[in-house]
Amino acid sequence: MEAWRCVRRGYGRCVVGRGRYPMLPHHQKSLGRDWTTPWENLQKCCWNRHISSCMRWPGHYSRAPYPYFSSRHFSLNWRPPCLFESRAPFQYWNWRPDSLSQTSLIHLSSYIMNSEGDEPSSKRRKHQGTIQRHWEYICNHNKENTKILGDENVDPVCEDSESNFDFSVMSYNILSQDLLEDNSHLYKHCRRPVLHWSFRFPNILKEIKHFDADVLCLQEVQEDHYGTEIRPSLESLGYHCEYKMRTGRKPDGCAICFKHSKFSLLSVNPVEFYRRDVPLLDRDNVGLVLLLQPKIPSAASPAICVANTHLLYNPRRGDIKLTQLAMLLAEISSVAHQKDGSLCPIVMCGDFNSVPGSPLYSFIKEGKLNYEGLAIGKVSGQEQSSRGQRILSIPIWPPNLGISQNCVYEVQQLPKVEKPDGDLTQTEPDKTEVLVTAEKLSSNLQHHFSLSSVYSHYLPDTGIPEVTTCHSRSAITVDYIFYSAEKEGVAEQPGAEVTLVGGLKLLARLSLLTEEDLWTVNGLPNENNSSDHLPLLAKFRLEL
């Protein structure tokens, strides 16, 4: 009956049972590469084959009927696909589109929005256009006294000197095509053609070229697209690319790309959050940590540690999110430690699936968190109610993970044995054995980094929240760029005995927008912005 209702209303039905597509003819058009085909040619075959024989369409599912075919993929001799398999003929054979003129035409549109009929429903807004973002200049890198000056016509240029090394960093969740199609309910507000990868990738690449960042931290980078399009395109722009795919059968991962002209690569350190021996860590998220050496011929400089991650989304599993974060921080600590015991500057980017002010966010910025009595769904701030939620266990992760409450890899205490000559030596370590200390029973988490957020997350004049992602279900901030910055009184904080070499100064950041701003261009993705996340961009100075 659903199929019959759709036919009577002039719609085709997707084979998986979701999504309707116009079957009745559009007005005759012939614009650019678009083309038309007589209705009678389609009428001959439309009722003889199943809809699954139709071509791939840009967005929700792997197959779709004809109004959104692109002429760029076919010759003019191509015959349109049929809708029903011969073994399952259309049972309502008495119905005929008698009211349609035999000279009617169906418009086979390319992936360019040409008709208001292509527009979807609920969250469709009045206007289409380009969002305006400008550079905000930071006059004082101390965030408590930040003064911001906006100028949308001037792009601050990073310039190196004998005493300074300037560089820019972009963090961008580019929206994996497979994840887009698996979560089509998030994009009901979008015109379907803008969701196709062949439409989205040129837009994403255009953004990357325009902003020309020295370091790119990309999330949701789909493996097949990375190998065939993303990596070759970025290498042609002068980037060296490193990639870590998610574990299991997940199709995407994280990438860090940097300009050959600015950095040389010292080490690559992937982090897998899945652990077979830890039941808590049964998710396939990953991180990637690089150690980069600035190319400064006239002066020596410390290396810079760049980390990128995409933490678990599930709002009700704050225990997993915190443990994944602790694993990433432990790897950063290991990579950023220098021979003299100090830490090199750190930039940590990613989609943390946590909102500003949440316990997880506060832990990153403040370096400490007492989670005693904290509901598991409150960790990321995405859940509005904690009813029925269990409380975080103490400790959150088991001892065999090998990470302390200070978010560093534990140093095993090896038993000493006496040699025949009286000297003491240590036995060979048992790599599966980790010392359990009293610290494990504490509900206090700490880390030794002094991290600030590039963004303030609220408009300074109105207090309206900025957002980094916007789709049919929500518009919030979950993406961040954190960086090493010296803070007043940091030496007095407990566990802050590790010193920082050359804290970074924030020079400028690309402004963010409000939810209202984004809906004026129909949210994300749209014709000009081809991810459901905005790119974050910051410019830093390392004083030598």
XYZ file of C-alpha atoms in Angstrom:
544
model
C 0.000 0.000 0.000
C 2.870 2.367 0.682
C 4.109 1.890 -2.860
C 0.600 2.531 -4.222
C 0.207 5.701 -2.128
C 3.531 6.951 -3.403
C 2.601 6.250 -7.033
C -0.739 8.008 -6.717
C 0.982 11.030 -5.192
C 3.599 11.031 -7.865
C 6.565 9.728 -5.858
C 9.047 6.910 -6.107
C 9.916 4.924 -2.980
C 13.499 4.033 -1.976
C 14.164 0.289 -1.780
C 15.049 0.471 1.929
C 11.688 2.006 2.727
C 12.743 5.580 3.456
C 12.881 8.710 1.349
C 10.532 9.792 -1.415
C 11.603 11.228 -4.740
C 9.443 13.088 -7.287
C 8.394 11.005 -10.291
C 6.071 13.491 -11.940
C 7.662 15.720 -14.556
C 9.275 19.022 -13.801
C 8.802 21.904 -16.170
C 10.912 21.534 -19.240
C 14.390 22.915 -18.684
C 17.691 22.809 -20.467
C 20.311 24.632 -18.433
C 24.057 24.126 -18.755
C 24.743 20.395 -18.709
C 21.190 19.470 -17.729
C 19.106 17.627 -20.242
C 15.541 16.379 -20.725
C 14.004 13.159 -21.942
C 10.462 12.546 -23.234
C 8.024 11.046 -20.734
C 6.890 8.348 -23.130
C 10.408 6.854 -23.221
C 10.417 6.549 -19.442
C 6.805 5.336 -19.285
C 7.669 2.261 -21.334
C 10.000 0.831 -18.760
C 9.241 2.450 -15.412
C 6.855 -0.250 -14.226
C 8.874 -3.323 -15.177
C 11.883 -3.307 -12.881
C 12.663 -2.812 -9.178
C 13.896 0.494 -7.889
C 17.192 -1.087 -6.797
C 18.353 -0.999 -10.415
C 18.538 2.773 -10.266
C 21.776 4.693 -10.102
C 23.603 5.937 -6.998
C 22.276 9.231 -5.681
C 23.929 11.966 -3.665
C 23.088 11.545 -0.050
C 21.066 9.051 1.877
C 21.342 5.636 0.237
C 23.271 3.747 -2.384
C 20.479 3.764 -4.982
C 17.943 6.291 -6.186
C 15.510 7.040 -8.978
C 15.991 9.321 -11.866
C 15.196 12.968 -11.143
C 18.695 13.420 -9.677
C 20.797 11.654 -12.276
C 23.680 13.688 -13.585
C 24.213 13.876 -17.316
C 27.947 14.083 -16.670
C 27.895 10.349 -15.859
C 26.059 9.127 -18.969
C 26.069 9.408 -22.706
C 22.936 10.695 -24.387
C 22.243 7.157 -25.590
C 21.852 5.945 -22.017
C 18.441 4.412 -21.285
C 16.912 5.364 -17.942
C 16.675 2.587 -15.335
C 13.383 0.876 -14.595
C 11.600 0.755 -11.314
C 10.386 -2.818 -10.834
C 11.902 -6.226 -11.493
C 10.087 -8.339 -14.077
C 9.698 -11.112 -11.504
C 7.635 -8.742 -9.346
C 5.412 -6.825 -11.788
C 3.577 -3.778 -10.639
C 0.226 -5.157 -9.465
C -1.789 -2.003 -10.070
C -1.552 -2.416 -13.805
C -4.857 -0.698 -14.490
C -3.458 2.625 -13.350
C -2.073 4.803 -16.118
C -0.870 8.421 -16.075
C -3.613 9.293 -18.542
C -3.751 12.854 -17.324
C -0.184 13.393 -18.439
C 0.527 14.727 -21.861
C 2.613 12.456 -24.046
C 4.852 15.399 -24.708
C 5.570 15.925 -21.011
C 9.196 15.899 -19.969
C 11.098 14.785 -16.870
C 14.056 16.948 -15.992
C 17.206 14.940 -15.242
C 19.086 17.489 -13.178
C 22.821 17.580 -12.628
C 24.214 18.125 -9.109
C 23.446 21.832 -9.335
C 20.407 23.243 -7.624
C 18.079 24.436 -10.374
C 14.596 23.953 -8.975
C 12.735 24.880 -5.845
C 11.262 21.394 -6.125
C 14.629 20.048 -5.009
C 14.336 21.753 -1.671
C 13.644 19.629 1.370
C 11.273 20.421 4.155
C 11.404 21.107 7.825
C 14.431 23.267 8.494
C 14.519 24.997 5.112
C 15.212 28.668 5.714
C 14.436 31.692 3.645
C 17.810 32.530 2.171
C 20.705 30.911 0.400
C 24.082 32.577 0.384
C 27.593 32.578 1.757
C 28.366 32.777 5.450
C 30.718 35.554 6.449
C 33.659 34.742 8.730
C 36.417 37.166 9.594
C 39.749 37.130 11.408
C 39.774 38.031 15.079
C 43.155 39.391 16.150
C 44.380 38.572 19.629
C 46.381 41.451 21.069
C 47.268 39.664 24.284
C 47.638 35.885 24.356
C 46.564 35.796 28.002
C 42.916 34.798 27.501
C 41.736 36.549 30.667
C 42.720 39.908 29.108
C 42.092 39.156 25.450
C 41.187 42.028 23.195
C 39.679 41.086 19.860
C 39.683 43.237 16.759
C 37.698 42.059 13.754
C 38.607 42.867 10.152
C 37.106 40.715 7.443
C 39.215 42.242 4.673
C 42.678 41.527 6.006
C 44.212 38.073 6.367
C 46.923 38.021 9.054
C 50.103 36.637 7.535
C 52.399 34.413 9.562
C 55.947 35.678 9.289
C 59.060 34.009 10.649
C 62.064 35.841 12.026
C 65.181 34.977 13.987
C 63.249 35.318 17.243
C 59.793 34.052 16.189
C 58.277 31.125 14.347
C 54.697 31.723 13.181
C 52.427 28.995 11.890
C 48.735 28.309 11.322
C 46.606 25.276 12.227
C 43.235 24.155 10.848
C 41.003 21.551 12.513
C 38.199 20.268 10.297
C 35.723 17.394 10.513
C 35.053 16.935 6.795
C 32.124 14.473 7.193
C 32.761 10.977 5.886
C 30.440 10.147 3.001
C 29.639 6.703 4.417
C 28.702 8.217 7.776
C 26.567 10.819 6.010
C 24.621 8.097 4.229
C 24.320 5.985 7.384
C 22.860 8.965 9.274
C 20.615 10.457 6.614
C 18.098 11.619 9.219
C 20.553 14.361 10.220
C 20.406 15.958 6.767
C 16.705 16.191 6.000
C 17.095 19.946 5.701
C 19.565 19.622 2.813
C 18.964 19.624 -0.890
C 20.005 16.144 -1.858
C 22.485 17.109 -4.592
C 24.715 18.979 -2.109
C 25.243 15.741 -0.190
C 27.015 13.903 -2.976
C 30.777 13.473 -2.514
C 31.448 14.650 -6.067
C 29.832 17.941 -5.082
C 31.269 18.170 -1.562
C 34.946 17.386 -2.059
C 35.712 20.271 -4.466
C 34.153 22.653 -1.931
C 36.199 21.198 0.927
C 39.397 21.366 -1.095
C 38.576 24.941 -2.077
C 38.292 25.889 1.613
C 41.602 24.224 2.428
C 43.349 26.004 -0.442
C 41.831 29.339 0.512
C 42.896 29.242 4.158
C 46.291 27.709 3.306
C 47.048 26.508 6.847
C 50.506 25.157 7.644
C 49.037 22.214 9.595
C 45.755 20.426 8.873
C 44.060 18.191 11.461
C 41.213 16.414 9.665
C 38.583 14.099 11.141
C 36.168 11.694 9.432
C 38.590 11.168 6.570
C 37.209 8.204 4.639
C 39.899 5.703 3.702
C 39.014 5.187 0.041
C 38.618 8.925 -0.542
C 41.886 9.583 1.286
C 43.837 7.284 -1.001
C 42.281 8.317 -4.308
C 41.507 12.031 -3.861
C 42.336 13.682 -0.541
C 45.984 12.730 -0.145
C 46.956 13.315 -3.815
C 45.207 16.688 -3.801
C 46.895 17.823 -0.579
C 50.309 16.562 -1.673
C 49.951 18.645 -4.829
C 49.481 21.670 -2.533
C 52.763 21.001 -0.731
C 51.533 18.941 2.241
C 52.963 15.779 3.736
C 50.115 13.579 5.010
C 49.877 11.037 7.827
C 46.729 8.998 8.386
C 45.313 6.689 11.054
C 42.207 4.715 10.170
C 39.744 3.689 12.847
C 39.973 0.102 13.998
C 37.410 -2.597 13.288
C 35.415 -2.125 10.113
C 34.998 1.629 10.414
C 35.543 3.432 7.094
C 37.203 6.630 8.286
C 39.967 8.017 10.470
C 42.095 11.029 11.381
C 44.773 12.730 9.304
C 47.457 15.297 10.075
C 48.993 17.084 7.105
C 51.727 19.725 7.242
C 53.581 21.949 4.805
C 57.000 20.668 3.705
C 58.199 24.242 3.646
C 57.446 24.808 7.361
C 58.177 21.544 9.169
C 60.122 18.325 9.049
C 58.708 15.142 10.557
C 60.382 13.712 13.669
C 57.922 10.993 14.702
C 54.479 9.549 13.968
C 52.524 8.084 16.884
C 49.071 6.574 16.246
C 46.808 5.830 19.201
C 44.155 3.109 19.104
C 41.510 3.456 21.796
C 40.172 -0.051 21.279
C 41.697 -2.533 23.712
C 40.826 -6.191 23.522
C 41.878 -6.746 27.145
C 39.806 -3.845 28.546
C 36.019 -4.414 28.252
C 35.372 -0.681 28.730
C 37.347 0.165 25.597
C 35.290 -1.616 22.973
C 34.982 1.355 20.583
C 37.076 1.963 17.475
C 38.024 5.625 17.850
C 41.637 6.659 17.292
C 44.093 9.524 17.718
C 47.249 10.590 15.931
C 50.220 12.457 17.439
C 53.066 13.945 15.371
C 56.294 15.562 16.501
C 57.253 18.307 14.046
C 60.478 20.288 13.794
C 60.089 23.878 12.578
C 62.362 24.722 9.669
C 64.264 27.773 10.863
C 67.754 27.978 9.333
C 69.047 30.766 11.532
C 67.936 29.576 14.963
C 67.309 26.450 16.948
C 63.762 25.845 18.151
C 61.941 23.209 20.168
C 59.837 20.678 18.327
C 56.055 21.101 18.281
C 53.710 18.264 19.248
C 50.498 18.164 17.174
C 47.678 15.804 18.184
C 44.406 15.045 16.442
C 41.487 12.879 17.568
C 37.785 12.130 17.224
C 36.366 10.888 20.520
C 33.329 8.642 20.883
C 30.011 10.332 20.116
C 27.645 8.415 22.458
C 26.486 11.079 24.960
C 25.704 8.474 27.611
C 29.187 6.930 27.717
C 31.255 9.575 29.449
C 33.386 6.855 31.010
C 34.645 5.826 27.571
C 35.202 9.445 26.496
C 37.300 10.243 29.568
C 39.358 7.086 29.168
C 39.994 7.788 25.490
C 41.081 11.316 26.396
C 43.419 9.973 29.100
C 45.006 7.623 26.549
C 45.567 10.493 24.127
C 47.058 12.709 26.847
C 49.396 9.893 27.917
C 50.688 9.560 24.363
C 51.095 13.337 24.032
C 53.042 13.398 27.297
C 55.334 10.645 26.046
C 55.937 12.347 22.681
C 56.263 15.930 23.981
C 58.800 15.154 26.714
C 62.248 16.422 25.818
C 65.612 15.143 26.977
C 65.888 17.787 29.689
C 62.517 16.737 31.160
C 60.581 19.709 29.821
C 57.587 19.608 27.488
C 57.668 21.047 23.989
C 54.717 23.187 22.827
C 51.505 21.248 22.167
C 48.572 21.786 19.811
C 45.667 19.375 20.358
C 42.825 19.415 17.823
C 39.762 17.369 17.126
C 36.111 16.580 17.505
C 35.815 15.865 21.235
C 32.033 15.320 21.211
C 31.758 17.451 24.358
C 30.379 20.936 24.861
C 32.078 23.972 26.462
C 31.818 23.950 30.237
C 31.281 20.198 30.452
C 33.408 18.168 32.896
C 35.496 16.748 30.046
C 36.118 20.207 28.571
C 36.953 21.660 32.000
C 39.388 18.826 32.644
C 41.306 19.667 29.471
C 41.551 23.364 30.344
C 42.019 23.199 34.104
C 44.167 20.089 34.283
C 42.134 18.424 37.030
C 38.764 16.771 37.576
C 37.175 15.226 40.652
C 34.583 12.879 39.180
C 33.239 11.428 42.419
C 29.442 11.198 42.145
C 29.455 12.373 38.509
C 26.749 10.790 36.342
C 28.162 8.997 33.322
C 25.939 10.947 30.924
C 26.986 14.334 32.307
C 30.656 14.043 31.326
C 30.289 15.522 27.841
C 27.398 17.892 28.585
C 25.300 16.534 25.719
C 22.701 14.823 27.919
C 20.078 17.060 29.470
C 18.891 14.586 32.102
C 20.832 12.239 34.332
C 17.821 10.147 35.411
C 18.559 6.460 35.340
C 22.255 6.991 34.699
C 24.856 5.217 36.734
C 27.664 7.070 38.488
C 31.247 6.883 37.229
C 33.159 4.095 38.942
C 36.343 4.762 40.911
C 38.678 4.275 39.158
C 37.109 4.742 35.740
C 39.503 2.425 33.898
C 41.111 -0.774 35.192
C 44.778 -1.020 36.292
C 45.818 -3.150 33.325
C 45.328 -0.166 30.994
C 48.702 1.066 32.254
C 47.741 4.734 32.542
C 47.797 6.600 35.845
C 45.288 9.115 37.177
C 47.811 11.756 36.035
C 47.197 10.636 32.438
C 50.720 9.338 31.840
C 51.998 5.871 31.122
C 52.834 4.113 34.366
C 56.460 3.254 35.110
C 56.582 -0.280 36.392
C 58.328 -0.797 39.709
C 60.528 -3.831 39.156
C 61.587 -6.042 42.088
C 65.301 -5.960 42.836
C 67.313 -9.176 43.147
C 70.751 -9.611 44.608
C 73.629 -10.752 42.414
C 76.259 -13.111 43.791
C 78.715 -10.189 44.078
C 76.295 -8.233 46.215
C 75.170 -5.733 43.542
C 71.503 -5.042 43.126
C 69.889 -5.314 39.737
C 66.376 -5.401 38.351
C 64.604 -8.390 36.860
C 63.275 -8.338 33.332
C 59.949 -6.507 33.229
C 56.716 -8.375 32.813
C 54.982 -6.290 30.170
C 51.525 -7.433 31.207
C 51.941 -6.547 34.863
C 51.166 -3.024 36.036
C 51.705 -1.794 39.570
C 48.482 -0.986 41.411
C 48.980 1.948 43.751
C 46.826 3.850 46.200
C 46.505 6.559 43.566
C 44.186 4.255 41.634
C 41.541 4.595 44.319
C 41.371 8.358 43.951
C 38.574 10.089 42.039
C 40.907 12.895 40.975
C 42.180 13.051 37.402
C 45.090 15.333 36.498
C 47.296 16.197 33.573
C 50.446 18.304 33.479
C 49.718 20.401 30.401
C 48.781 24.060 30.431
C 46.136 24.134 27.700
C 43.931 26.976 26.515
C 41.161 26.953 23.950
C 41.619 29.070 20.841
C 37.931 30.049 20.975
C 35.904 31.628 23.774
C 32.695 29.814 22.615
C 30.413 32.805 23.218
C 29.997 36.090 21.388
C 31.611 38.765 23.589
C 28.834 41.329 23.183
C 25.712 39.180 23.484
C 26.859 35.958 25.156
C 25.147 33.920 22.426
C 26.880 30.546 22.002
C 29.096 29.943 19.000
C 28.608 26.617 17.224
C 30.962 24.400 15.248
C 28.418 21.882 13.894
C 24.858 22.281 12.667
C 22.442 19.738 11.209
C 18.782 18.732 11.503
C 19.076 17.557 15.109
C 21.367 20.071 16.818
C 23.713 23.021 16.563
C 26.475 22.993 19.208
C 30.222 23.263 19.734
C 32.143 19.985 19.842
C 35.300 20.884 17.864
C 38.322 22.547 19.456
C 41.894 23.657 19.048
C 43.746 23.574 22.370
C 47.297 24.880 22.673
C 50.106 25.230 25.205
C 49.979 28.610 26.905
C 51.704 29.765 30.060
C 49.182 30.635 32.744
C 49.635 32.717 35.831
C 50.178 30.593 38.917
C 50.653 27.391 36.922
C 53.700 26.481 38.999
C 51.541 26.467 42.114
C 49.064 23.968 40.733
C 49.402 20.412 42.041
C 51.112 18.084 39.598
C 52.495 20.960 37.519
C 56.131 20.167 38.131
C 56.779 19.674 34.402
C 57.957 22.904 32.820
C 56.975 24.184 29.400
C 59.462 25.312 26.784
C 58.351 28.265 24.681
C 54.608 28.607 25.245
C 52.591 29.479 22.142
C 50.997 32.870 21.621
C 47.671 33.020 19.847
C 47.855 35.680 17.123
C 44.483 35.308 15.402
C 41.529 33.005 14.915
C 38.861 32.655 12.255
C 35.537 33.709 13.740
C 32.797 31.199 14.483
C 29.070 31.670 13.986
C 25.824 31.256 15.887
C 23.075 28.773 15.101
C 20.938 31.603 13.768
C 23.744 32.660 11.419
C 24.020 29.171 9.982
C 20.325 28.706 9.389
C 20.284 31.801 7.200
C 22.194 29.635 4.714
C 20.117 26.521 5.429
C 22.456 25.048 8.032
C 25.223 22.608 7.209
C 26.034 21.207 4.713
C 24.899 23.701 2.086
C 25.889 24.815 -1.399
C 29.098 26.511 -0.225
C 29.978 24.670 3.011
C 30.169 20.953 2.377
C 30.545 19.478 5.859
C 28.219 19.541 8.839
C 31.135 21.064 10.789
C 32.880 24.397 10.339
C 36.663 24.475 9.936
C 38.499 25.983 12.918
C 41.597 28.026 12.142
C 44.206 29.661 14.378
C 47.566 31.377 13.917
C 50.271 30.937 16.533
C 53.673 32.385 17.363
C 56.484 30.410 18.962
C 59.001 32.754 20.538
C 62.517 31.354 20.252
